[in-house]
mmCIF file of C-alpha atoms in Angstrom:
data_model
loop_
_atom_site.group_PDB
_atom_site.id
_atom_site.type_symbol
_atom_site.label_atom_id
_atom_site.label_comp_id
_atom_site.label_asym_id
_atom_site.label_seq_id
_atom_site.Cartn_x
_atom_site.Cartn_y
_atom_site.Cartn_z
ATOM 1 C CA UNK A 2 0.000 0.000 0.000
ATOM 2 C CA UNK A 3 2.890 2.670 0.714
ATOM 3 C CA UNK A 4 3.980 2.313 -3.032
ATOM 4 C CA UNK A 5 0.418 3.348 -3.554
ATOM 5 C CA UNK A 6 0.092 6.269 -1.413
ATOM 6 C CA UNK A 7 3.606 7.113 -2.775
ATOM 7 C CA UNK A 8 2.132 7.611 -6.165
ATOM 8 C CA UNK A 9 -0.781 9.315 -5.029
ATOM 9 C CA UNK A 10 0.924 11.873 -3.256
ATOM 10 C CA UNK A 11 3.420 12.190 -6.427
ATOM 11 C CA UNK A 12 0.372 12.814 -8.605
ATOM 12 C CA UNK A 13 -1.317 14.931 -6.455
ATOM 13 C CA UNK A 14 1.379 17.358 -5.637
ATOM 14 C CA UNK A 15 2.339 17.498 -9.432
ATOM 15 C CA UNK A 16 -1.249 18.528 -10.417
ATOM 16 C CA UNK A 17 -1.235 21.188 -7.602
ATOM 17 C CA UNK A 18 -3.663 19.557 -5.616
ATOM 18 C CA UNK A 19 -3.330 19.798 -1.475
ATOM 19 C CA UNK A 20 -4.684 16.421 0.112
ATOM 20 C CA UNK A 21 -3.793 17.741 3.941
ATOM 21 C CA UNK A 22 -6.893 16.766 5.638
ATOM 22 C CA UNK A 23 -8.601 14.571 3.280
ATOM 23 C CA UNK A 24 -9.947 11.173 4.528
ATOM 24 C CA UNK A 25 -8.207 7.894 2.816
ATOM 25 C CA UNK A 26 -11.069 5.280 3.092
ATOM 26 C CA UNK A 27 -9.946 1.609 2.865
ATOM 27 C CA UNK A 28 -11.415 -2.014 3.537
ATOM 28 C CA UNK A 29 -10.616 -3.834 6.464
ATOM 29 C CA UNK A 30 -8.221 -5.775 4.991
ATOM 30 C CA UNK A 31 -5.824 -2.721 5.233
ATOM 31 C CA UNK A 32 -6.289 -1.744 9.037
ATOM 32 C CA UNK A 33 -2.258 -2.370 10.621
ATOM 33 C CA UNK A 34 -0.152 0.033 12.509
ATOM 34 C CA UNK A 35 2.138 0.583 9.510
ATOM 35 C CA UNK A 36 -0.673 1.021 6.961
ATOM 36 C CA UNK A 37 -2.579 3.632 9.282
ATOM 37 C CA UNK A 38 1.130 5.561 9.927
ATOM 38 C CA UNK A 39 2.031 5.650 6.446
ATOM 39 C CA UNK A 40 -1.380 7.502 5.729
ATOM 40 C CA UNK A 41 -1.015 9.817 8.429
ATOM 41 C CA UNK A 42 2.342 10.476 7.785
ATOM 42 C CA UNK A 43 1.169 11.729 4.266
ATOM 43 C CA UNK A 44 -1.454 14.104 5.723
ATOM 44 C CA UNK A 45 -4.373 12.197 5.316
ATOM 45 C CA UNK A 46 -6.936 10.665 7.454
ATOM 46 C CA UNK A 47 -7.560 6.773 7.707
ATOM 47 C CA UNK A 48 -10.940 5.686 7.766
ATOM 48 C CA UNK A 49 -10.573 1.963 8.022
ATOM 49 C CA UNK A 50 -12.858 -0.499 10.087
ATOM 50 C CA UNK A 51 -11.370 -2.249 12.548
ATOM 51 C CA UNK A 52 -10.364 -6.200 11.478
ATOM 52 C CA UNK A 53 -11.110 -8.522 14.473
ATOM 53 C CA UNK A 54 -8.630 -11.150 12.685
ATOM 54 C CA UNK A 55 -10.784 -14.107 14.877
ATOM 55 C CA UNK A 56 -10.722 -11.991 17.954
ATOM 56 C CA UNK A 57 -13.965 -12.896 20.584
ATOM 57 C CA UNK A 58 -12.852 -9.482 22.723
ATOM 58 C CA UNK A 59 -12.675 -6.213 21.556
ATOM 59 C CA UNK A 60 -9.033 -4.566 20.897
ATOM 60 C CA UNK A 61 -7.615 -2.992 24.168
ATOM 61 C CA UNK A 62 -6.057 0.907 24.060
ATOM 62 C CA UNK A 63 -7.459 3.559 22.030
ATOM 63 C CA UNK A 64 -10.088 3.292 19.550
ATOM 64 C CA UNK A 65 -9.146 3.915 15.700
ATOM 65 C CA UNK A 66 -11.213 6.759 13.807
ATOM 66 C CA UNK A 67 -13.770 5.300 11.973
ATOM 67 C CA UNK A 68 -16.762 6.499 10.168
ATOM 68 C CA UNK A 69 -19.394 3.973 8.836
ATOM 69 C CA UNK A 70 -20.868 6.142 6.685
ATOM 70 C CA UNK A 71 -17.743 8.084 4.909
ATOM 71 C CA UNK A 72 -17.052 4.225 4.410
ATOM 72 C CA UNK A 73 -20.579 3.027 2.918
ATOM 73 C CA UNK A 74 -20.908 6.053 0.500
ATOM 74 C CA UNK A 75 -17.119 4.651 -0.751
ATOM 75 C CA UNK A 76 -18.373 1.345 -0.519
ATOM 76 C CA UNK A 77 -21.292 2.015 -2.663
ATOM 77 C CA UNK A 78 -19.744 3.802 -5.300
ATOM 78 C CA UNK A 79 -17.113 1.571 -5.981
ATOM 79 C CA UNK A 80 -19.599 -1.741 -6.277
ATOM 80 C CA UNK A 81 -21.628 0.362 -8.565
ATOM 81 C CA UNK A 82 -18.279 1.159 -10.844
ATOM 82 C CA UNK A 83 -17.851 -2.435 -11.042
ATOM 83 C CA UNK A 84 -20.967 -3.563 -11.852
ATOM 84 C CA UNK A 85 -21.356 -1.243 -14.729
ATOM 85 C CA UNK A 86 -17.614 -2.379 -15.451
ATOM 86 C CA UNK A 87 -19.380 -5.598 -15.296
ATOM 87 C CA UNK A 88 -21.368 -5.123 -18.496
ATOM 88 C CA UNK A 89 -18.560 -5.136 -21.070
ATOM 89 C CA UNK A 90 -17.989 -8.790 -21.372
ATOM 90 C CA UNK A 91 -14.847 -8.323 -22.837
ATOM 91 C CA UNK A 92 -13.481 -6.746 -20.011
ATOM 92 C CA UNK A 93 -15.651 -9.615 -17.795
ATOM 93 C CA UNK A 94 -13.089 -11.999 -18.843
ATOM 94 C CA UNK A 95 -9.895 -10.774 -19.462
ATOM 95 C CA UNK A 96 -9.253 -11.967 -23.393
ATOM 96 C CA UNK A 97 -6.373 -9.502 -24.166
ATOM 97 C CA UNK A 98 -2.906 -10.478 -23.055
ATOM 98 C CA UNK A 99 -1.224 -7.061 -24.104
ATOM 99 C CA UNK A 100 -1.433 -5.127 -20.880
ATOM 100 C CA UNK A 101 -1.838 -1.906 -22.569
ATOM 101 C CA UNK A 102 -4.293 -2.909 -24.785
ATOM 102 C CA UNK A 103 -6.598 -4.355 -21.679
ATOM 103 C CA UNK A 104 -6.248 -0.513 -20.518
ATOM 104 C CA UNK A 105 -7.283 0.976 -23.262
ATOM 105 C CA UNK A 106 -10.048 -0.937 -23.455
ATOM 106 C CA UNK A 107 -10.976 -0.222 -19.464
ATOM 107 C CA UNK A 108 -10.737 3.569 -20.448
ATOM 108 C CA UNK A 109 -12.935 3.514 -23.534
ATOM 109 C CA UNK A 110 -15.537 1.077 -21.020
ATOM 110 C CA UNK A 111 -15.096 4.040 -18.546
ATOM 111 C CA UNK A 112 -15.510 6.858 -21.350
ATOM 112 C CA UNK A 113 -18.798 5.183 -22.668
ATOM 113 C CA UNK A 114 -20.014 4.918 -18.739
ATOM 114 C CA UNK A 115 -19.378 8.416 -18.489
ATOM 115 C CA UNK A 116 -21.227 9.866 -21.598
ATOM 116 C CA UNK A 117 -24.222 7.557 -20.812
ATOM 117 C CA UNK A 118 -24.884 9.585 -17.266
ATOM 118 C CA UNK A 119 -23.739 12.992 -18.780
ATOM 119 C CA UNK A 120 -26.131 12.602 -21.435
ATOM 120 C CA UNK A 121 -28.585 11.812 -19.224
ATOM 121 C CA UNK A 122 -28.775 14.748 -17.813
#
């Protein structure tokens, strides 16, 4: 995940865009001491629900920051992505083995998804 963040913050700082403050949602599969420190480190808030990893007792020492609904709003959205993702069966199974040419088919997927709901409107 730190690779990750690294790139985000790379990106974000070369667009001009300040992400001090701004809340980094993830799944529980992400919530560790080094994952939560290396997104606070970067200026960002984690909002990650606590894994119980088979635990019958709650953790002991201070409770993590987490809001349910900052993380079913991300939750949500993301589902619905895939599931319109989803509907391009060429992209359901993945038939190319060019890398680059599986990506350029995501992005014209993505471009179509996005002129369907703008032209909605």
């Amino acid at each position: 995940m730190v690779p990750a963040l690294t790139g985000l913050t790379t990106i974000a700082k070369s667009i001009g865009l300040d992400l001090q403050g701004s809340i980094a949602s993830f799944d529980g599969v992400y919530d560790s001491k080094a994952n939560r420190k290396a997104i606070f480190n970067r200026g960002l808030v984690p909002n990650i629900p606590e894994n119980r990893r088979g635990r019958k007792k709650t953790k002991r020492g201070r409770k993590m920051l987490f809001d349910a609904d900052i993380f079913q709003e991300r939750f949500c959205t993301i589902e619905r992505v895939f599931a319109w993702e989803d509907k391009f069966r060429r992209l359901l199974l993945r038939f190319e083995r060019i890398s680059s040419l599986h990506y350029a088919l995501k992005t014209l997927a993505y471009t179509m998804i996005n002129l369907r709901n703008f032209c909605r409107g």
